[in-house]
CSV table of C-alpha atoms in Angstrom, one decimal:
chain,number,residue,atom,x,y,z
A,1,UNK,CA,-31.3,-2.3,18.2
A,2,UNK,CA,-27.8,-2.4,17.2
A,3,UNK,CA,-25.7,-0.9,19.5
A,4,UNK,CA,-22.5,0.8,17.1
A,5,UNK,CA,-19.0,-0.2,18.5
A,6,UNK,CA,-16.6,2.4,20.2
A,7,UNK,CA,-14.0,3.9,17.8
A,8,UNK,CA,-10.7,2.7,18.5
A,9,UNK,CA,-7.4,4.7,18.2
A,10,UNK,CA,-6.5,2.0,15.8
A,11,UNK,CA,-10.1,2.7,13.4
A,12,UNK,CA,-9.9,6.4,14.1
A,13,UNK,CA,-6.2,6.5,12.2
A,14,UNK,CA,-7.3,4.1,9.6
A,15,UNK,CA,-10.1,6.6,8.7
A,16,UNK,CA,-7.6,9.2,8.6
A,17,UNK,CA,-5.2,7.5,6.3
A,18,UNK,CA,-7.8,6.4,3.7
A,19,UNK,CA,-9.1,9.9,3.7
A,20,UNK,CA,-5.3,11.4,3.0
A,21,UNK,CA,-5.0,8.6,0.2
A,22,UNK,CA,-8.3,9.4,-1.3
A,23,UNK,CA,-7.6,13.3,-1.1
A,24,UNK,CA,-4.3,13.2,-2.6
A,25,UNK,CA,-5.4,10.6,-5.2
A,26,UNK,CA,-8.1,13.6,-6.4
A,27,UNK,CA,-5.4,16.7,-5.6
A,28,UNK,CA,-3.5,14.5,-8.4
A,29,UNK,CA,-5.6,15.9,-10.6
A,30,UNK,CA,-4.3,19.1,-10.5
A,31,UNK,CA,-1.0,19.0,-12.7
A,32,UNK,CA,1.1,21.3,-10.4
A,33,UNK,CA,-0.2,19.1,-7.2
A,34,UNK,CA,1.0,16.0,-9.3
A,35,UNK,CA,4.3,17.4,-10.1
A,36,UNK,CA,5.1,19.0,-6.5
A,37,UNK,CA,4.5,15.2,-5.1
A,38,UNK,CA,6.3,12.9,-7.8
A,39,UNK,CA,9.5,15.3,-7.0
A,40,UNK,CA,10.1,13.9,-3.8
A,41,UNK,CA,10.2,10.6,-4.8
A,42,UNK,CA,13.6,8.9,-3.2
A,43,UNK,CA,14.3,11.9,-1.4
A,44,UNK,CA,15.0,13.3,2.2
A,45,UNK,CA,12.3,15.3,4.2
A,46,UNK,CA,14.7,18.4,4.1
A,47,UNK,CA,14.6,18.3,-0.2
A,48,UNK,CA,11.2,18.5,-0.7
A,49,UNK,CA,10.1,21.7,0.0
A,50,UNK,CA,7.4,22.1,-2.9
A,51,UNK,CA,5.6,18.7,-0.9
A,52,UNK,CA,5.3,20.6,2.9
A,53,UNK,CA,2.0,22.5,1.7
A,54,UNK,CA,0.3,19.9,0.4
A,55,UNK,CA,0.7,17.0,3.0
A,56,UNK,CA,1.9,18.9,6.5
A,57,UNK,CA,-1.5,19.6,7.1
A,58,UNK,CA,-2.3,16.0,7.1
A,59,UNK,CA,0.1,15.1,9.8
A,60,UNK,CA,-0.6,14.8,13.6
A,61,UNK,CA,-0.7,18.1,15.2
A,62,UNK,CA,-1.4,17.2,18.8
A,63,UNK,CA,1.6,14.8,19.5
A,64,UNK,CA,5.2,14.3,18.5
A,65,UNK,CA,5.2,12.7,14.9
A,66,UNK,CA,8.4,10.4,14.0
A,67,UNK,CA,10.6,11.1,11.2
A,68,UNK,CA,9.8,7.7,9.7
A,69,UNK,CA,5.8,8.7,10.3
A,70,UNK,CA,6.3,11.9,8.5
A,71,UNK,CA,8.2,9.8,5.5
A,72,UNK,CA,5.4,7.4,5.2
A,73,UNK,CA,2.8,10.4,4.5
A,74,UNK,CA,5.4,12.0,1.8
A,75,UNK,CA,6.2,8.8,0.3
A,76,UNK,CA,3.2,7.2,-0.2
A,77,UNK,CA,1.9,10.8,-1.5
A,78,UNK,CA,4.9,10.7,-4.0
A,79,UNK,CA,4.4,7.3,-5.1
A,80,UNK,CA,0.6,8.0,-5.9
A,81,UNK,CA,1.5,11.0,-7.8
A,82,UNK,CA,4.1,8.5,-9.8
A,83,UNK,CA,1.5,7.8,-12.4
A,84,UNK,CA,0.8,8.4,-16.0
A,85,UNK,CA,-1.2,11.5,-16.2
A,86,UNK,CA,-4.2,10.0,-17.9
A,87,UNK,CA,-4.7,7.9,-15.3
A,88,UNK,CA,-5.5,10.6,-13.0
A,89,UNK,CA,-8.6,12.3,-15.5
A,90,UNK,CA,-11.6,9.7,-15.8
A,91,UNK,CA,-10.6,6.5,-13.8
A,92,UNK,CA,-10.0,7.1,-10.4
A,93,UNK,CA,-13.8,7.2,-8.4
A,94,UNK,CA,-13.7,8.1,-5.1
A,95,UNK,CA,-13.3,5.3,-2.8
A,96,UNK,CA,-16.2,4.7,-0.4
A,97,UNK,CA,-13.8,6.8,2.6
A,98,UNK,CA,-12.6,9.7,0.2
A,99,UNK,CA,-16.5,10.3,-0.1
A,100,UNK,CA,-16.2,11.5,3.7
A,101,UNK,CA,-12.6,13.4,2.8
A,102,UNK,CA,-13.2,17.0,3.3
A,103,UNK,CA,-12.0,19.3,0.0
A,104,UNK,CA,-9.4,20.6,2.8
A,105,UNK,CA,-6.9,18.8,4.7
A,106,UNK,CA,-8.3,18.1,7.9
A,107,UNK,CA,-7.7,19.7,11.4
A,108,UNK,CA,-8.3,16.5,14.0
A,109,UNK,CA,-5.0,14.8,15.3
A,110,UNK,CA,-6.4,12.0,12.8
A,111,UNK,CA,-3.9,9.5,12.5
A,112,UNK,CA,-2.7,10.2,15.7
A,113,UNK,CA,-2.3,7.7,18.2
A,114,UNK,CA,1.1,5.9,18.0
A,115,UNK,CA,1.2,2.8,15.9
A,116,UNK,CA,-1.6,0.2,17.6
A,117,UNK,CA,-1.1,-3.7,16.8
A,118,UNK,CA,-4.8,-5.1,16.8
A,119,UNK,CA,-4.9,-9.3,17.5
A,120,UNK,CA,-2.7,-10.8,14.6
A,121,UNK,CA,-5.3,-13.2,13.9
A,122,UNK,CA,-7.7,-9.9,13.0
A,123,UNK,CA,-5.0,-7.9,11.3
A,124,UNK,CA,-5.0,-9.2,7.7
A,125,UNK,CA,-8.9,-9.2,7.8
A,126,UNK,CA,-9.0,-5.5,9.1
A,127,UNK,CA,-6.4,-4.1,7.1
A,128,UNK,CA,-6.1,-4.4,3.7
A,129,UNK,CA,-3.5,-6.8,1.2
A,130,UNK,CA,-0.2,-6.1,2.3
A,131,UNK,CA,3.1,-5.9,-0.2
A,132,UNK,CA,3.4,-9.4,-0.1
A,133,UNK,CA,-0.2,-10.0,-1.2
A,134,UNK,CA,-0.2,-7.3,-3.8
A,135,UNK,CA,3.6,-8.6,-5.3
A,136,UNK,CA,2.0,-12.5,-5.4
A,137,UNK,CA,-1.1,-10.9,-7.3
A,138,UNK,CA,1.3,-9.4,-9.7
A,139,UNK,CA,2.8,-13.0,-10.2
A,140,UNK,CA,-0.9,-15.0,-10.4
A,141,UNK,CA,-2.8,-12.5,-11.5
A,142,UNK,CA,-0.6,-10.3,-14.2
A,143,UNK,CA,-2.3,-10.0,-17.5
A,144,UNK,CA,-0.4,-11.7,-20.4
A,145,UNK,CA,2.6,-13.4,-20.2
A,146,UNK,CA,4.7,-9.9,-21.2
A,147,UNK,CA,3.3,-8.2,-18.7
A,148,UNK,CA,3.6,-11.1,-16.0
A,149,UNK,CA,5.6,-10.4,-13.0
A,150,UNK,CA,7.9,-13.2,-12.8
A,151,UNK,CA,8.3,-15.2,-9.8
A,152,UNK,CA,11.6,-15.0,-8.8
A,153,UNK,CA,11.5,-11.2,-9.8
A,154,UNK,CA,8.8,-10.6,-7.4
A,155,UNK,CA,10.6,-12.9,-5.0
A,156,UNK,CA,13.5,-11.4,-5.3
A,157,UNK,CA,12.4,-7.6,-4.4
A,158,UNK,CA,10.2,-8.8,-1.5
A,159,UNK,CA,13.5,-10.5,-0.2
A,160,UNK,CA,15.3,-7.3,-0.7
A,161,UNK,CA,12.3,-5.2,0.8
A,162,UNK,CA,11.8,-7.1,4.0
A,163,UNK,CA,16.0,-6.5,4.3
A,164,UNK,CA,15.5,-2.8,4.8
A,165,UNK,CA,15.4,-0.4,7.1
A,166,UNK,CA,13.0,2.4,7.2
A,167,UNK,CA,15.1,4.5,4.8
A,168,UNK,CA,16.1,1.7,3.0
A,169,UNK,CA,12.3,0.9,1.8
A,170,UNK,CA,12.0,4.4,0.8
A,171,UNK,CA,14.4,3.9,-1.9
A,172,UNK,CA,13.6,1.0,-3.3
A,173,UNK,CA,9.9,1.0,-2.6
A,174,UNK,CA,9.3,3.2,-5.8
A,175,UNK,CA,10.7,1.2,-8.3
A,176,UNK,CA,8.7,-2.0,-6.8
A,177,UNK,CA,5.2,0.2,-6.7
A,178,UNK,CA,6.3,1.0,-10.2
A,179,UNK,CA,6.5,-2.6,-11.1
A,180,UNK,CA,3.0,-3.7,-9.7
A,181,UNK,CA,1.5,-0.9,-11.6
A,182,UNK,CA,2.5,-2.4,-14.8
A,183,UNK,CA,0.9,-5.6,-14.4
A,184,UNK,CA,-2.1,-3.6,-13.2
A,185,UNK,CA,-1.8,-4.5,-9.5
A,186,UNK,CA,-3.0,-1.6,-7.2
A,187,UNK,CA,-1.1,-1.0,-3.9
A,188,UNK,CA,-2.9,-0.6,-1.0
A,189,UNK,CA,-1.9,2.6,0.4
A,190,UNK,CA,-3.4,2.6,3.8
A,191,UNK,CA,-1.9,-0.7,4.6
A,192,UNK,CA,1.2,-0.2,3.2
A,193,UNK,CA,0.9,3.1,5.2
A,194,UNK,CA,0.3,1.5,8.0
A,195,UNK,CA,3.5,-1.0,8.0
A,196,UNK,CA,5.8,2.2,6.7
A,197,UNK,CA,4.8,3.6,10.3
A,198,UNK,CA,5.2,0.7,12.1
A,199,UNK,CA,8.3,-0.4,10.3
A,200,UNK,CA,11.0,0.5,13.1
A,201,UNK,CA,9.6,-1.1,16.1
A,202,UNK,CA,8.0,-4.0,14.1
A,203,UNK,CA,10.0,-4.6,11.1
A,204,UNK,CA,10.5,-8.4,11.7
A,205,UNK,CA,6.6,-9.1,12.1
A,206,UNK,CA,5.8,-7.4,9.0
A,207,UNK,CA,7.9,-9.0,7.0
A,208,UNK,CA,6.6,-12.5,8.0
A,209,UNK,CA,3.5,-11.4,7.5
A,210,UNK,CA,4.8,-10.1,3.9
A,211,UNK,CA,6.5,-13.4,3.0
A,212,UNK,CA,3.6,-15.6,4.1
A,213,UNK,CA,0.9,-13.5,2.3
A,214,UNK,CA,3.1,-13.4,-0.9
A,215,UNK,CA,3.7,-17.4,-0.3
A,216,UNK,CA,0.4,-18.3,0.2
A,217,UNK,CA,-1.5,-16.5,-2.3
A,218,UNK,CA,1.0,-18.5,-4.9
A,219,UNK,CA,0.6,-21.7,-3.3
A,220,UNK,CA,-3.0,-21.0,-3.5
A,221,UNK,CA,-3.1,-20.0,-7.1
A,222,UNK,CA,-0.5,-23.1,-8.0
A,223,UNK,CA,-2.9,-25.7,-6.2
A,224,UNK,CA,-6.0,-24.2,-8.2
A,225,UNK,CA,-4.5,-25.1,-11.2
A,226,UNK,CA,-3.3,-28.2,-10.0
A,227,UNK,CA,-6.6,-29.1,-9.1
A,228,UNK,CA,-8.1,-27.6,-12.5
A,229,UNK,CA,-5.8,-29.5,-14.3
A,230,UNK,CA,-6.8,-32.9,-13.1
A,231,UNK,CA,-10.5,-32.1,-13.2
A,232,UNK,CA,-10.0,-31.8,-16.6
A,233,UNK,CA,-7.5,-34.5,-17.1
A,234,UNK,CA,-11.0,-36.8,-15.6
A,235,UNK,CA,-13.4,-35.0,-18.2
A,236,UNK,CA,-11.3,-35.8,-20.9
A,237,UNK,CA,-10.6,-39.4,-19.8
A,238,UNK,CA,-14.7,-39.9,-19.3
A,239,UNK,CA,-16.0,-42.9,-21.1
């Protein structure tokens, strides 16, 4: 008999989050929802009154909520909503948590609990491709040369990123979320959620892990081919 393991504050707010991603992902659906949340983009908590309806209720109710906790919930929200609007009508299947998402913004303290480090060692594993991942996957993974991400372009805005502070990445986070999406590279919200929260207290940590994900993905992809490349460099040399 398998006995299910407690719910940590850590799981419970992760739930949370990929249940607000998922719901605002379908609100986007709704052209006035859409247009409400792309507004805020780049802009201060106290100019974005048309956003408060749609994402307050998704904010901890039971606890004192950060100004750069509130932020992450409007950005992110605003960045989703920064898409063409076709993309919103056929493609986007509820992800496995948003099939749990209530129609309604929920009621529980969800994301509460203050920002909880798990082990570093468990982190990456638990918790989704961070910036870094995603900006090296634009660089490996881009489709057709036009569309690539170049390497020192993506190198280049993770440098500036990991530079930031907390308001700093609000502004230039857009235009880097934009980039990804045209070499067809999806961000992962609930992690980059996550390190948006966490960014104050634990700036320098995420940005290591940032740089080492992004470096180690392309060292990765540059040793496949390496290796591809001499594979068939012994093929062709067969007797």
């Amino acid at each position: 008999m398998t006995i299910p393991s407690p719910r940590t504050a850590a799981g419970l707010r992760r739930e949370h989050l990929h249940k607000y991603v998922a719901w605002v992902t379908d609100a986007c659906r709704d052209p006035g929802t859409r247009s409400a949340l792309r507004a805020g983009l780049r802009r201060d908590l106290d100019h974005v009154r048309p956003m408060h309806r749609i994402v307050a209720p998704w904010l901890p109710r039971h606890r004192r909520v950060s100004e750069t906790e509130e932020r992450a919930f409007y950005l992110v929200a605003s960045m989703i909503a920064d898409r063409p609007r076709h993309t919103f009508t056929t493609e986007d299947e509820p992800a496995e948590a948003a099939e749990e998402a209530p129609p309604t913004p929920p009621v529980a303290d969800g994301p509460g609990s203050a920002p909880v480090r798990e082990n570093e060692d468990t982190w990456s594993e638990h918790w989704g491709r961070s910036l870094g991942h995603c900006l090296a996957q634009a660089v490996t993974e881009g489709p057709g040369r036009e569309r690539e991400m170049r390497v020192s372009n993506a190198e280049a805005r993770l440098h500036l990123l990991t530079r930031q502070s907390a308001a700093g990445l609000h502004r230039h986070l857009p235009a880097t979320v934009r980039h990804l999406r045209q070499t067809g590279i999806d961000v992962d919200w609930v992690r980059l959620m996550e390190d948006l929260i966490a960014w104050p207290a634990f700036s320098g940590r995420i940005s290591r892990r940032w740089l080492q994900d992004y470096y180690r993905k392309t060292y990765e992809d540059q040793r496949n081919k390496s290796d591809q490349t001499d594979e068939n460099a012994l093929l062709d040399n067969r007797p």
